């Protein structure tokens, strides 16, 4: 109440309805929503992993894997190959006195184990190994070949060792000499303690080419600190 007995004005507050606009407020237009731009697109699901089938081994590979083998390490040397020298360029002829071996062919020796058959070229290879490449007249390779030879005589006679002398500095490589021997013969020489096995090479450049296999009797020794070790042996001659 006021002092002059005048009634105070009554202010009534009205609650605005949901549809009625609020005084003093500015209604902004609602922007149109483009579903192609503003919608969150889920990333595509990754395809399931593809399981590749294992290669099917032939009967010769399965039979070779199931046999008990003796690891025989050999060092390879070649003599009397008489391979033709490489053609020299102008710059090679100038520096011939400083590098006398630049015109010698570069070769390496590869060995395959294949089952005995009528056609050795089509027979499946069950083992493959190779030496390093050297550019010398009569190479004596430092990297040894560890060959797993079947222990049983019946099994060792079923497989042959095929040696190839490959020239690596011409085109896509070229085989210049070959020879072969039975796995049983190498195993018998190893058991009898033969130091070297000599094999004649079939080469078009020489009738006196010889492939020599020096047998190395090296066996793995269990490590005293590390009980687990890789049993793959790499042999080197110094």
Short mmCIF file of C-alpha atoms in Angstrom, two decimals:
data_model
loop_
_atom_site.label_atom_id
_atom_site.label_comp_id
_atom_site.label_asym_id
_atom_site.label_seq_id
_atom_site.Cartn_x
_atom_site.Cartn_y
_atom_site.Cartn_z
CA UNK A 1 0.00 0.00 0.00
CA UNK A 2 1.10 3.56 -0.74
CA UNK A 3 0.83 6.54 1.60
CA UNK A 4 -1.93 8.28 -0.41
CA UNK A 5 -4.08 5.18 -0.24
CA UNK A 6 -3.65 4.56 -3.96
CA UNK A 7 -3.61 1.02 -5.08
CA UNK A 8 -0.36 -0.28 -6.49
CA UNK A 9 -0.59 -1.41 -10.07
CA UNK A 10 -0.66 -5.15 -10.41
CA UNK A 11 1.64 -6.50 -13.06
CA UNK A 12 0.60 -9.82 -14.45
CA UNK A 13 3.21 -11.91 -16.18
CA UNK A 14 1.98 -14.18 -18.89
CA UNK A 15 3.80 -17.33 -19.79
CA UNK A 16 4.39 -17.34 -23.48
CA UNK A 17 2.98 -20.26 -25.30
CA UNK A 18 5.07 -22.53 -27.42
CA UNK A 19 3.73 -21.04 -30.67
CA UNK A 20 3.65 -17.39 -29.60
CA UNK A 21 6.70 -15.33 -30.55
CA UNK A 22 8.71 -13.84 -27.73
CA UNK A 23 8.82 -10.06 -27.71
CA UNK A 24 12.22 -8.65 -28.47
CA UNK A 25 13.47 -11.90 -29.97
CA UNK A 26 14.48 -12.32 -33.57
CA UNK A 27 13.45 -15.49 -35.31
CA UNK A 28 16.16 -16.71 -37.66
CA UNK A 29 15.40 -18.88 -40.62
CA UNK A 30 16.30 -22.51 -40.22
CA UNK A 31 18.86 -23.46 -42.85
CA UNK A 32 18.05 -26.34 -45.09
CA UNK A 33 19.99 -29.48 -44.32
CA UNK A 34 21.58 -31.27 -47.22
CA UNK A 35 21.68 -34.93 -46.27
CA UNK A 36 24.44 -35.60 -48.77
CA UNK A 37 26.81 -33.08 -47.15
CA UNK A 38 25.97 -32.77 -43.48
CA UNK A 39 25.08 -36.37 -42.71
CA UNK A 40 27.85 -38.41 -41.16
CA UNK A 41 28.68 -41.25 -43.51
CA UNK A 42 29.92 -44.42 -41.86
CA UNK A 43 33.27 -45.63 -43.18
CA UNK A 44 33.05 -48.63 -45.47
CA UNK A 45 33.72 -51.96 -43.91
CA UNK A 46 37.12 -53.45 -44.72
CA UNK A 47 36.96 -56.59 -46.81
CA UNK A 48 37.59 -59.85 -45.00
CA UNK A 49 41.15 -61.17 -45.19
CA UNK A 50 41.84 -63.46 -48.09
CA UNK A 51 43.20 -66.84 -47.05
CA UNK A 52 45.64 -68.05 -49.68
CA UNK A 53 45.82 -71.79 -50.18
CA UNK A 54 49.06 -73.56 -49.40
CA UNK A 55 51.03 -74.76 -52.40
CA UNK A 56 50.48 -78.41 -53.08
CA UNK A 57 53.72 -80.39 -52.86
CA UNK A 58 54.34 -83.13 -55.35
CA UNK A 59 55.06 -86.72 -54.39
CA UNK A 60 58.84 -86.31 -54.78
CA UNK A 61 59.00 -83.34 -52.39
CA UNK A 62 56.81 -85.09 -49.81
CA UNK A 63 58.93 -88.24 -50.01
CA UNK A 64 62.17 -86.25 -49.63
CA UNK A 65 60.87 -84.35 -46.60
CA UNK A 66 59.85 -87.53 -44.82
CA UNK A 67 63.30 -89.16 -45.06
CA UNK A 68 66.05 -88.85 -42.44
CA UNK A 69 69.02 -86.87 -43.76
CA UNK A 70 72.70 -86.28 -43.10
CA UNK A 71 73.97 -82.69 -43.43
CA UNK A 72 77.15 -82.77 -45.52
CA UNK A 73 79.06 -79.51 -46.01
CA UNK A 74 81.30 -79.18 -49.06
CA UNK A 75 83.46 -76.45 -50.56
CA UNK A 76 83.44 -76.21 -54.34
CA UNK A 77 86.34 -75.42 -56.68
CA UNK A 78 86.61 -75.45 -60.47
CA UNK A 79 89.73 -76.01 -62.58
CA UNK A 80 90.49 -75.96 -66.32
CA UNK A 81 87.23 -74.29 -67.30
CA UNK A 82 88.95 -72.22 -70.01
CA UNK A 83 86.00 -69.89 -70.45
CA UNK A 84 86.39 -67.23 -73.15
CA UNK A 85 87.30 -63.78 -71.93
CA UNK A 86 84.81 -60.95 -72.07
CA UNK A 87 85.12 -58.36 -74.85
CA UNK A 88 86.91 -55.23 -73.67
CA UNK A 89 85.72 -51.69 -74.07
CA UNK A 90 88.01 -48.74 -74.78
CA UNK A 91 88.24 -47.73 -71.11
CA UNK A 92 88.84 -51.31 -69.98
CA UNK A 93 91.77 -51.62 -72.37
CA UNK A 94 93.30 -48.45 -70.91
CA UNK A 95 93.10 -49.66 -67.30
CA UNK A 96 93.96 -53.28 -68.07
CA UNK A 97 97.27 -53.01 -66.25
CA UNK A 98 95.57 -51.91 -63.03
CA UNK A 99 92.71 -54.44 -63.17
CA UNK A 100 93.89 -57.59 -64.95
CA UNK A 101 90.78 -59.63 -64.01
CA UNK A 102 88.16 -57.32 -65.53
CA UNK A 103 87.94 -59.40 -68.72
CA UNK A 104 87.48 -62.71 -66.88
CA UNK A 105 83.92 -64.09 -66.76
CA UNK A 106 82.04 -64.07 -63.44
CA UNK A 107 80.74 -67.49 -62.43
CA UNK A 108 79.06 -69.28 -59.55
CA UNK A 109 78.08 -72.88 -58.86
CA UNK A 110 74.52 -74.05 -58.14
CA UNK A 111 73.43 -77.44 -56.87
CA UNK A 112 70.00 -79.07 -57.06
CA UNK A 113 68.73 -82.34 -55.65
CA UNK A 114 66.28 -84.05 -57.99
CA UNK A 115 64.72 -87.51 -58.02
CA UNK A 116 66.10 -90.00 -60.51
CA UNK A 117 64.03 -89.98 -63.68
CA UNK A 118 64.13 -90.23 -67.42
CA UNK A 119 63.97 -86.46 -67.92
CA UNK A 120 66.12 -84.60 -65.40
CA UNK A 121 65.11 -81.20 -66.80
CA UNK A 122 61.43 -81.77 -65.96
CA UNK A 123 62.06 -83.44 -62.60
CA UNK A 124 61.03 -81.40 -59.57
CA UNK A 125 63.80 -79.80 -57.50
CA UNK A 126 63.57 -80.77 -53.82
CA UNK A 127 66.66 -78.78 -52.71
CA UNK A 128 68.60 -75.82 -54.12
CA UNK A 129 71.78 -74.05 -52.97
CA UNK A 130 74.33 -71.72 -54.55
CA UNK A 131 77.77 -70.27 -53.94
CA UNK A 132 78.91 -66.69 -54.31
CA UNK A 133 79.97 -65.30 -57.68
CA UNK A 134 83.70 -64.95 -58.41
CA UNK A 135 85.68 -63.46 -61.25
CA UNK A 136 88.83 -65.61 -61.30
CA UNK A 137 90.29 -68.10 -63.74
CA UNK A 138 90.07 -71.15 -61.47
CA UNK A 139 87.55 -70.24 -58.74
CA UNK A 140 87.68 -71.71 -55.27
CA UNK A 141 84.49 -70.64 -53.54
CA UNK A 142 84.52 -69.54 -49.89
CA UNK A 143 80.81 -70.10 -49.22
CA UNK A 144 80.22 -73.78 -48.51
CA UNK A 145 77.22 -75.82 -49.55
CA UNK A 146 75.41 -77.71 -46.79
CA UNK A 147 73.59 -80.52 -48.58
CA UNK A 148 70.96 -82.67 -46.80
CA UNK A 149 71.55 -86.19 -48.13
CA UNK A 150 69.16 -89.03 -47.25
CA UNK A 151 70.79 -91.47 -44.85
CA UNK A 152 69.12 -94.64 -46.06
CA UNK A 153 70.86 -96.22 -49.05
CA UNK A 154 67.55 -96.96 -50.72
CA UNK A 155 66.51 -93.32 -50.41
CA UNK A 156 69.91 -91.86 -51.29
CA UNK A 157 69.99 -93.82 -54.55
CA UNK A 158 66.67 -92.25 -55.55
CA UNK A 159 68.11 -88.71 -55.72
CA UNK A 160 70.90 -87.15 -57.75
CA UNK A 161 73.00 -84.03 -57.15
CA UNK A 162 73.02 -81.75 -60.20
CA UNK A 163 75.83 -79.16 -60.27
CA UNK A 164 75.75 -76.23 -62.70
CA UNK A 165 78.48 -73.68 -63.41
CA UNK A 166 76.59 -70.47 -64.23
CA UNK A 167 78.10 -67.40 -65.89
CA UNK A 168 76.38 -64.39 -64.31
CA UNK A 169 77.62 -61.46 -66.41
CA UNK A 170 76.00 -62.35 -69.74
CA UNK A 171 72.35 -61.55 -70.42
CA UNK A 172 70.05 -63.50 -68.11
CA UNK A 173 72.88 -65.80 -66.94
CA UNK A 174 74.06 -68.86 -68.81
CA UNK A 175 74.97 -72.40 -67.77
CA UNK A 176 78.44 -73.17 -69.12
CA UNK A 177 79.17 -76.55 -67.49
CA UNK A 178 77.24 -79.31 -65.72
CA UNK A 179 77.87 -82.52 -63.81
CA UNK A 180 75.93 -84.83 -61.52
CA UNK A 181 76.43 -87.59 -59.00
CA UNK A 182 74.30 -89.85 -56.84
CA UNK A 183 73.55 -88.74 -53.30
CA UNK A 184 74.57 -92.20 -52.14
CA UNK A 185 78.06 -91.72 -53.59
CA UNK A 186 78.55 -88.45 -51.69
CA UNK A 187 77.26 -90.04 -48.49
CA UNK A 188 79.59 -93.04 -48.90
CA UNK A 189 82.60 -90.76 -49.50
CA UNK A 190 81.69 -88.77 -46.40
CA UNK A 191 81.44 -91.89 -44.22
CA UNK A 192 84.75 -93.29 -45.49
CA UNK A 193 86.57 -90.06 -44.65
CA UNK A 194 87.45 -88.99 -48.18
CA UNK A 195 88.80 -85.42 -48.13
CA UNK A 196 87.98 -84.48 -51.74
CA UNK A 197 85.65 -85.78 -54.46
CA UNK A 198 86.50 -84.87 -58.07
CA UNK A 199 83.79 -84.80 -60.75
CA UNK A 200 84.34 -84.25 -64.50
CA UNK A 201 82.48 -81.25 -65.89
CA UNK A 202 80.62 -81.42 -69.18
CA UNK A 203 81.60 -78.13 -70.83
CA UNK A 204 81.82 -76.99 -74.43
CA UNK A 205 84.94 -74.93 -73.80
CA UNK A 206 87.15 -77.62 -72.27
CA UNK A 207 87.40 -81.40 -72.05
CA UNK A 208 89.52 -81.27 -68.88
CA UNK A 209 87.25 -79.20 -66.62
CA UNK A 210 87.00 -80.59 -63.09
CA UNK A 211 84.62 -79.81 -60.21
CA UNK A 212 86.21 -80.57 -56.83
CA UNK A 213 84.18 -81.04 -53.63
CA UNK A 214 86.16 -80.68 -50.41
CA UNK A 215 84.26 -82.38 -47.58
CA UNK A 216 84.07 -80.43 -44.32
CA UNK A 217 83.17 -82.29 -41.15
CA UNK A 218 81.60 -79.57 -39.02
CA UNK A 219 78.81 -80.18 -36.53
CA UNK A 220 76.67 -77.74 -34.51
CA UNK A 221 77.52 -77.35 -30.81
CA UNK A 222 74.82 -76.42 -28.32
CA UNK A 223 75.33 -72.96 -26.83
CA UNK A 224 75.97 -72.85 -23.07
CA UNK A 225 74.06 -69.59 -22.48
CA UNK A 226 71.36 -69.55 -25.15
CA UNK A 227 69.53 -72.88 -25.19
CA UNK A 228 67.69 -72.01 -28.41
CA UNK A 229 69.68 -71.43 -31.57
CA UNK A 230 69.19 -71.53 -35.28
CA UNK A 231 70.47 -74.86 -36.55
CA UNK A 232 71.01 -73.53 -40.08
CA UNK A 233 74.76 -73.62 -40.62
CA UNK A 234 76.65 -71.39 -43.04
CA UNK A 235 80.14 -72.63 -43.86
CA UNK A 236 82.99 -70.33 -44.87
CA UNK A 237 86.55 -71.19 -45.89
CA UNK A 238 89.42 -68.81 -45.08
#
